[in-house]
Every structure is written in C-alpha cells, then in structure tokens.
PDB file of C-alpha atoms in Angstrom:
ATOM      1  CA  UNK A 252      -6.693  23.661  11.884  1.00  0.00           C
ATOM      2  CA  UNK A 253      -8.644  20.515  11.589  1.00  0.00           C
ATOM      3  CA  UNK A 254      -9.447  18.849  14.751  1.00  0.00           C
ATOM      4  CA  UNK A 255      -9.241  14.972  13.322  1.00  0.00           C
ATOM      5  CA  UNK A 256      -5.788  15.750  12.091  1.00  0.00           C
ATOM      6  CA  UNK A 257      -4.211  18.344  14.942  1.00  0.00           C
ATOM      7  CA  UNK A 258      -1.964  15.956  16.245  1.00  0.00           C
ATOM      8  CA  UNK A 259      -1.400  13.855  13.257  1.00  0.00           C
ATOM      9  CA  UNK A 260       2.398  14.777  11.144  1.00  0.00           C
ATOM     10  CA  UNK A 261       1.307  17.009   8.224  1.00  0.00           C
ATOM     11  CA  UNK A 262       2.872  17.456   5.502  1.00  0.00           C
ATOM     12  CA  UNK A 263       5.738  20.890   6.691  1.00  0.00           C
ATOM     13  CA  UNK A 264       6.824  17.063   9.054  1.00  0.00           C
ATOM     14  CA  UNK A 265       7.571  14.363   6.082  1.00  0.00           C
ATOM     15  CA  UNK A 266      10.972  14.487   4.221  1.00  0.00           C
ATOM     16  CA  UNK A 267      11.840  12.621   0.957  1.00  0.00           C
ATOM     17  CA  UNK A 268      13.701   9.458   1.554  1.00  0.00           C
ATOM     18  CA  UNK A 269      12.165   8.981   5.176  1.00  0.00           C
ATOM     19  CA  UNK A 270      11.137   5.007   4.941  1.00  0.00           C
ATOM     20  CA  UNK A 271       8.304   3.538   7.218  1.00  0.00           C
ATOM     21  CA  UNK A 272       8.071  -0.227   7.997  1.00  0.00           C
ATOM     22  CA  UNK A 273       5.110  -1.766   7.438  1.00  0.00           C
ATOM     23  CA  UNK A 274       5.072  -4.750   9.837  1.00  0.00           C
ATOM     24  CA  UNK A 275       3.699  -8.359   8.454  1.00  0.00           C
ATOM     25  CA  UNK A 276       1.001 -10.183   7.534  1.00  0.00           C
ATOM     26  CA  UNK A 277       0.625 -13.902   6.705  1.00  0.00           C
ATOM     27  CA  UNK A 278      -1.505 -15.639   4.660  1.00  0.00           C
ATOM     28  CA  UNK A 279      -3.421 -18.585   5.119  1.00  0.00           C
ATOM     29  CA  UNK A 280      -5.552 -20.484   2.760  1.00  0.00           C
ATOM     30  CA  UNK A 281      -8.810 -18.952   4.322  1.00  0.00           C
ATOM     31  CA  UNK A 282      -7.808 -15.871   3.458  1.00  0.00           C
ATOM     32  CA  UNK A 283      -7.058 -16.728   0.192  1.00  0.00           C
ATOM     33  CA  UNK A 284     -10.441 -18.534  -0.123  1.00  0.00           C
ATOM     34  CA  UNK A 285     -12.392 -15.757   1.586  1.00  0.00           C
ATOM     35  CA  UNK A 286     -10.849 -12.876  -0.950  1.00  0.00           C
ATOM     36  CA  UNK A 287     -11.694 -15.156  -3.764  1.00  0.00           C
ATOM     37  CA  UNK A 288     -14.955 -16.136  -3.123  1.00  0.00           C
ATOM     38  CA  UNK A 289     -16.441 -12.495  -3.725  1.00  0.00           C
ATOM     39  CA  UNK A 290     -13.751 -10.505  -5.474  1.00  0.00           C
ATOM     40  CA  UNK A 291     -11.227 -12.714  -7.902  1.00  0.00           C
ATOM     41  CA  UNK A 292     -13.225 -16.304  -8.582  1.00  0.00           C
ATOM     42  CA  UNK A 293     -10.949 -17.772 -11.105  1.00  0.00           C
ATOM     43  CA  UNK A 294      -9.437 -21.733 -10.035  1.00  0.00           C
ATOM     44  CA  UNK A 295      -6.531 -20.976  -9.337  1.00  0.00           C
ATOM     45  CA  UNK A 296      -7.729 -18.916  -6.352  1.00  0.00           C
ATOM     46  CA  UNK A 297     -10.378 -21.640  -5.152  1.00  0.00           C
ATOM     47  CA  UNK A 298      -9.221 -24.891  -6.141  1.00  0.00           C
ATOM     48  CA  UNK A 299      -5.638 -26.388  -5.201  1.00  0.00           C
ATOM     49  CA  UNK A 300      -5.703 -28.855  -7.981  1.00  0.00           C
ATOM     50  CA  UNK A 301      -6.446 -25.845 -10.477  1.00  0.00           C
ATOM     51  CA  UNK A 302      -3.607 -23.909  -8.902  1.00  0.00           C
ATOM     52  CA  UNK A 303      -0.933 -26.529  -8.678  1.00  0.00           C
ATOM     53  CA  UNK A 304      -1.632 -26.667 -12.709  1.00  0.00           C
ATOM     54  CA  UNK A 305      -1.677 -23.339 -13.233  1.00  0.00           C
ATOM     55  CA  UNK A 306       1.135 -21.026 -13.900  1.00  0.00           C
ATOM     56  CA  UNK A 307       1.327 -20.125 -10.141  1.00  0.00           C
ATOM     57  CA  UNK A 308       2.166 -23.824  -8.921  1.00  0.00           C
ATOM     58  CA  UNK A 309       0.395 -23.547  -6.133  1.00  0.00           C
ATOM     59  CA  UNK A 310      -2.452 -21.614  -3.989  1.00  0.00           C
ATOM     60  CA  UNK A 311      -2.114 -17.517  -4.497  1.00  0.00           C
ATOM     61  CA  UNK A 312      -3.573 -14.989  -3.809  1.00  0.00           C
ATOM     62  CA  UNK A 313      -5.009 -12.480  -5.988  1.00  0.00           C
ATOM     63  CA  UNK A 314      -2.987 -10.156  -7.060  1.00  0.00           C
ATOM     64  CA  UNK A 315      -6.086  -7.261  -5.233  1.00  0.00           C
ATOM     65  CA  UNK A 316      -5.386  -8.967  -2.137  1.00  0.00           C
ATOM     66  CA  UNK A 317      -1.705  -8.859  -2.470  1.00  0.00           C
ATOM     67  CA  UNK A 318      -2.436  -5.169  -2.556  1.00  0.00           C
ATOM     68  CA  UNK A 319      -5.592  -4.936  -0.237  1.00  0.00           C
ATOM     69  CA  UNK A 320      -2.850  -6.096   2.344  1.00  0.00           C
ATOM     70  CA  UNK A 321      -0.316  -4.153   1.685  1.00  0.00           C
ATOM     71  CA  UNK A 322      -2.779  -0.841   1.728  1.00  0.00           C
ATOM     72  CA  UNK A 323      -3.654  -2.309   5.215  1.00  0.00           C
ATOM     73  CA  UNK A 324      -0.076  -2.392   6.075  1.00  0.00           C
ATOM     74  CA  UNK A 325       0.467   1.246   5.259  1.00  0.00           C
ATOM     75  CA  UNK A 326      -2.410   2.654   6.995  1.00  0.00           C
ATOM     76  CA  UNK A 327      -1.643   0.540  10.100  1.00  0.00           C
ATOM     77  CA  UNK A 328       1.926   1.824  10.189  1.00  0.00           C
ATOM     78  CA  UNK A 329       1.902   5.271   8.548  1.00  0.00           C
ATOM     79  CA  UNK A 330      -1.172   6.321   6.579  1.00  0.00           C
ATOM     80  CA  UNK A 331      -2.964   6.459  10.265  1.00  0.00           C
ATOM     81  CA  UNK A 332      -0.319   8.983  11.885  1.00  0.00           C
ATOM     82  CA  UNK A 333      -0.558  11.649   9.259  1.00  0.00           C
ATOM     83  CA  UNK A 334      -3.069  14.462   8.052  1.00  0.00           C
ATOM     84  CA  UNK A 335      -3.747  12.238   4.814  1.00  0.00           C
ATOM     85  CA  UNK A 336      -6.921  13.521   2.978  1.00  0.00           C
ATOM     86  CA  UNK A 337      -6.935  10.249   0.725  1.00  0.00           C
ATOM     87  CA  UNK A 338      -5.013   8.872  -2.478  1.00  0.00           C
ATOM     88  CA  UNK A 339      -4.708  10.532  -5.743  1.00  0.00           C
ATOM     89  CA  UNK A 340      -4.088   6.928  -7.587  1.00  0.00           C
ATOM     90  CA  UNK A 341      -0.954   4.469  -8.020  1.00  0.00           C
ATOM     91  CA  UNK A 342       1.229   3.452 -10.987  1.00  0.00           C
ATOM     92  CA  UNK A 343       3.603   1.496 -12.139  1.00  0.00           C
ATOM     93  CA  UNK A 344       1.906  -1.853  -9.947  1.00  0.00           C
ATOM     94  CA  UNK A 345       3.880  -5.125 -10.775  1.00  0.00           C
ATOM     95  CA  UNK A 346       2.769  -7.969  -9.407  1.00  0.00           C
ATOM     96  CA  UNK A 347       6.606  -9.672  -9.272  1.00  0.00           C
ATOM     97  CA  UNK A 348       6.242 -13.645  -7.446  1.00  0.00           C
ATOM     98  CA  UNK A 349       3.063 -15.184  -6.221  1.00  0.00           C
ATOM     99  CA  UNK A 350       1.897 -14.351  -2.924  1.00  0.00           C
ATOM    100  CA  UNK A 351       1.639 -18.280  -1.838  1.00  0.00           C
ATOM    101  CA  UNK A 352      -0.191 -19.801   0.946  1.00  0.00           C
ATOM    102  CA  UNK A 353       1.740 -20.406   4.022  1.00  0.00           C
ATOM    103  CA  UNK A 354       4.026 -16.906   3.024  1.00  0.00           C
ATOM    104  CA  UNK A 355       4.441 -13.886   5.291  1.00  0.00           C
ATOM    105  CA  UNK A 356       4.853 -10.580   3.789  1.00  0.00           C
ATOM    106  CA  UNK A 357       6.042  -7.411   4.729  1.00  0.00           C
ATOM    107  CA  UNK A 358       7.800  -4.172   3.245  1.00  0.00           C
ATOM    108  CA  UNK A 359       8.540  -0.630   2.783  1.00  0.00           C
ATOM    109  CA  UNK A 360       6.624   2.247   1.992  1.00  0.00           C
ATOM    110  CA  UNK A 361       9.422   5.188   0.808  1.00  0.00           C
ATOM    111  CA  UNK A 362       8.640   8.933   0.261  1.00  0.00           C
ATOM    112  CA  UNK A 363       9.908   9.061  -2.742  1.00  0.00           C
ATOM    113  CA  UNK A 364       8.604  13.129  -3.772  1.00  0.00           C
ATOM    114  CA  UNK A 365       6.801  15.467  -1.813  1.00  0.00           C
ATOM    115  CA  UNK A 366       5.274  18.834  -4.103  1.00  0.00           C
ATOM    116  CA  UNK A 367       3.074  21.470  -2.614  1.00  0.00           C
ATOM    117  CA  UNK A 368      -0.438  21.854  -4.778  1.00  0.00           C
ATOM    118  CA  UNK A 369      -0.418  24.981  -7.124  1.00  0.00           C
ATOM    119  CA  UNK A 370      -4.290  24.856  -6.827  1.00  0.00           C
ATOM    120  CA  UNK A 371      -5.239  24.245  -3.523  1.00  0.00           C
ATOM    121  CA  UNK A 372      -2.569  25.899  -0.907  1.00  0.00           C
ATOM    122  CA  UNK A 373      -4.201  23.386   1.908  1.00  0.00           C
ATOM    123  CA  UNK A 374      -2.664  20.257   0.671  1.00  0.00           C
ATOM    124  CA  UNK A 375       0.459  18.418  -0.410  1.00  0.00           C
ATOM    125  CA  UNK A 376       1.336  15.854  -2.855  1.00  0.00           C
ATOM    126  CA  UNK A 377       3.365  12.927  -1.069  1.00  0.00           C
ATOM    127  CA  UNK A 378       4.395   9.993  -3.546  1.00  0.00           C
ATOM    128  CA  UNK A 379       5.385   6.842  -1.703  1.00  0.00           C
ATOM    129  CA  UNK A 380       7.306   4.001  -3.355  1.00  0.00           C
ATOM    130  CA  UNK A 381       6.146   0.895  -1.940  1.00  0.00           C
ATOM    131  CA  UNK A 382       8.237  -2.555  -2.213  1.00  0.00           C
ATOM    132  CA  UNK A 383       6.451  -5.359  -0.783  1.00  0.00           C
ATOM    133  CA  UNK A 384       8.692  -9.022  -0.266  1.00  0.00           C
ATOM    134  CA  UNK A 385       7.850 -12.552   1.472  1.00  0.00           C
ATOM    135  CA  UNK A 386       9.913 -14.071   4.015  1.00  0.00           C
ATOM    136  CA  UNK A 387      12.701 -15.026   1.591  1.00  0.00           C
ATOM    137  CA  UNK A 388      12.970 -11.348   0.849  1.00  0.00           C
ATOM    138  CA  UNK A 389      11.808 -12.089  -2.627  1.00  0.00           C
ATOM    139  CA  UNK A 390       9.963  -9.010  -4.078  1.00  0.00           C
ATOM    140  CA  UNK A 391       6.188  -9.791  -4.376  1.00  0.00           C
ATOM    141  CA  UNK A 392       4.817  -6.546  -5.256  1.00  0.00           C
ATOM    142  CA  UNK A 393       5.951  -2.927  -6.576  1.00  0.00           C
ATOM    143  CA  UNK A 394       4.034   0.272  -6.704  1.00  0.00           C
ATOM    144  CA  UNK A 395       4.373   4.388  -6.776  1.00  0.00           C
ATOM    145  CA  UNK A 396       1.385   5.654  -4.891  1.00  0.00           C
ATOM    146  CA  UNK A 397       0.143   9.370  -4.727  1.00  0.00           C
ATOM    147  CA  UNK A 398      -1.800  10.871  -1.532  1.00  0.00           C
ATOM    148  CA  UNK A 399      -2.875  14.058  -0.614  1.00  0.00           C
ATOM    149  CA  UNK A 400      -1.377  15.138   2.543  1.00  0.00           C
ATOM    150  CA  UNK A 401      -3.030  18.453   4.748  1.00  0.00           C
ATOM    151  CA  UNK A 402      -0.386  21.644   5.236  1.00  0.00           C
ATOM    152  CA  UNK A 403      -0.612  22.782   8.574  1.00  0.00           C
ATOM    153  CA  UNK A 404       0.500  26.233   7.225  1.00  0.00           C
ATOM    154  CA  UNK A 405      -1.430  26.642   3.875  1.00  0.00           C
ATOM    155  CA  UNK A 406      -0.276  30.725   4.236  1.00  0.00           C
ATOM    156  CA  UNK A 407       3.189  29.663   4.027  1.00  0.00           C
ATOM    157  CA  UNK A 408       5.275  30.606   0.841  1.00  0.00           C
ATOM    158  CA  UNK A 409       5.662  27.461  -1.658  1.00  0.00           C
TER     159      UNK A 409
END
C-alpha cells in the first residue's frame, strides 16, 4: 500500500450519491484584480467603469477563478482526505451568474459514478458533479469532473 495515501478513504470507501460540502470563500476586489492581472486581462476584470458597461454590470471575476476557487474548495474539503492520484478532465462547465465582488460562494461536490479501471486494476474512476452558488443560492457555476481514485485492494474481483 502506498504510504502517502494509507490512511486516506480509497476508493472500496466512496459511494455514489455521498455529497461533501465545500465550505466558502469570498471575493474581494483584490482578488479579482490579482487573478486578472496575470491570467484573464480583459476590462471588465481590471477596470470598474469597463465592467459596469459590460455585460456583467459590475466587477467579476473570471470565469478560471470562479473555478480556481472552487478546485480549492474541493481539495480543502474532500480531494485532501482521499487516495486521489489526480483528475482525468471536466465537462459540461457552465459558467451560470457572475461571480461579483463583494459575493461569497460555496457548494457541493456530488459523486455522481464511481467505475473500476479495466486497464489498470490499481485505480478507480470517481465522477463528481459539482454545483457551485453565491450567498443568494443562485447557481454560479456547474461542472462533471473525473479523478482517478487508488483501490486499496487492486486483487479484488471488479
């Protein structure tokens, strides 16, 4: 057994439907600034002015931070206390209301399926359905994401 994940859950622990909390975060302008300095320049994410104009009425974030966060979120609260190996990838990410300064968000993370690999007996397949909301309970942010998850019993029968 690996000695970084012994005591973590593995994946024989997880069940389909099991839903994790993923605390809060809230975003200031700062934030917003900081993010869009190096990684989304465009006005709307640096200037007020440009944003009140824009189609977002107001400062945003970007819709990477939105999901930087949320990532942080998971690990912090879930991610962290299994034997995950890493992610296999996300789909179906919509971007649903602004992420405005001055909001809090927070969420769910859902297993939504949980498949043993054919290939590689070590590992499992968990897909989580994350559903991200602000403080109204508005949803902000929507995405399936895939993660390979260690077996503490790889000789076990699928």
């Amino acid at each position: 057994m690996n000695p970084v994940t012994a005591n973590r859950r593995h994946f024989e622990d997880l069940a389909v439907g099991e839903s994790i909390e993923l605390g809060r975060v809230n975003l200031t302008k700062d934030m917003i600034f900081t993010f869009a300095r190096e990684f989304d320049p465009l006005p709307f994410h640096l200037d007020e002015a440009a944003a009140k104009a824009s189609l977002l009425g107001g400062l945003a974030s970007s819709g990477w931070q939105t999901g930087a966060l949320s990532l942080r979120m998971l690990v912090d609260s879930f991610l962290s206390g299994i034997a995950a190996a890493g992610g296999l990838g996300f789909s179906n990410l919509k971007w649903r209301k602004p992420f405005m300064a001055g909001d809090t968000i927070t969420g769910t993370a859902t297993i939504a399926k949980l498949h043993r690999s054919q290939h590689h007996p070590q590992w499992g397949v968990m897909e989580l359905a994350l559903d991200i909301r602000n403080q109204k309970n508005e949803p902000v942010m929507t995405m399936q994401l895939a993660n390979l998850v260690e077996l503490r019993n790889p000789e076990a029968p699928l």
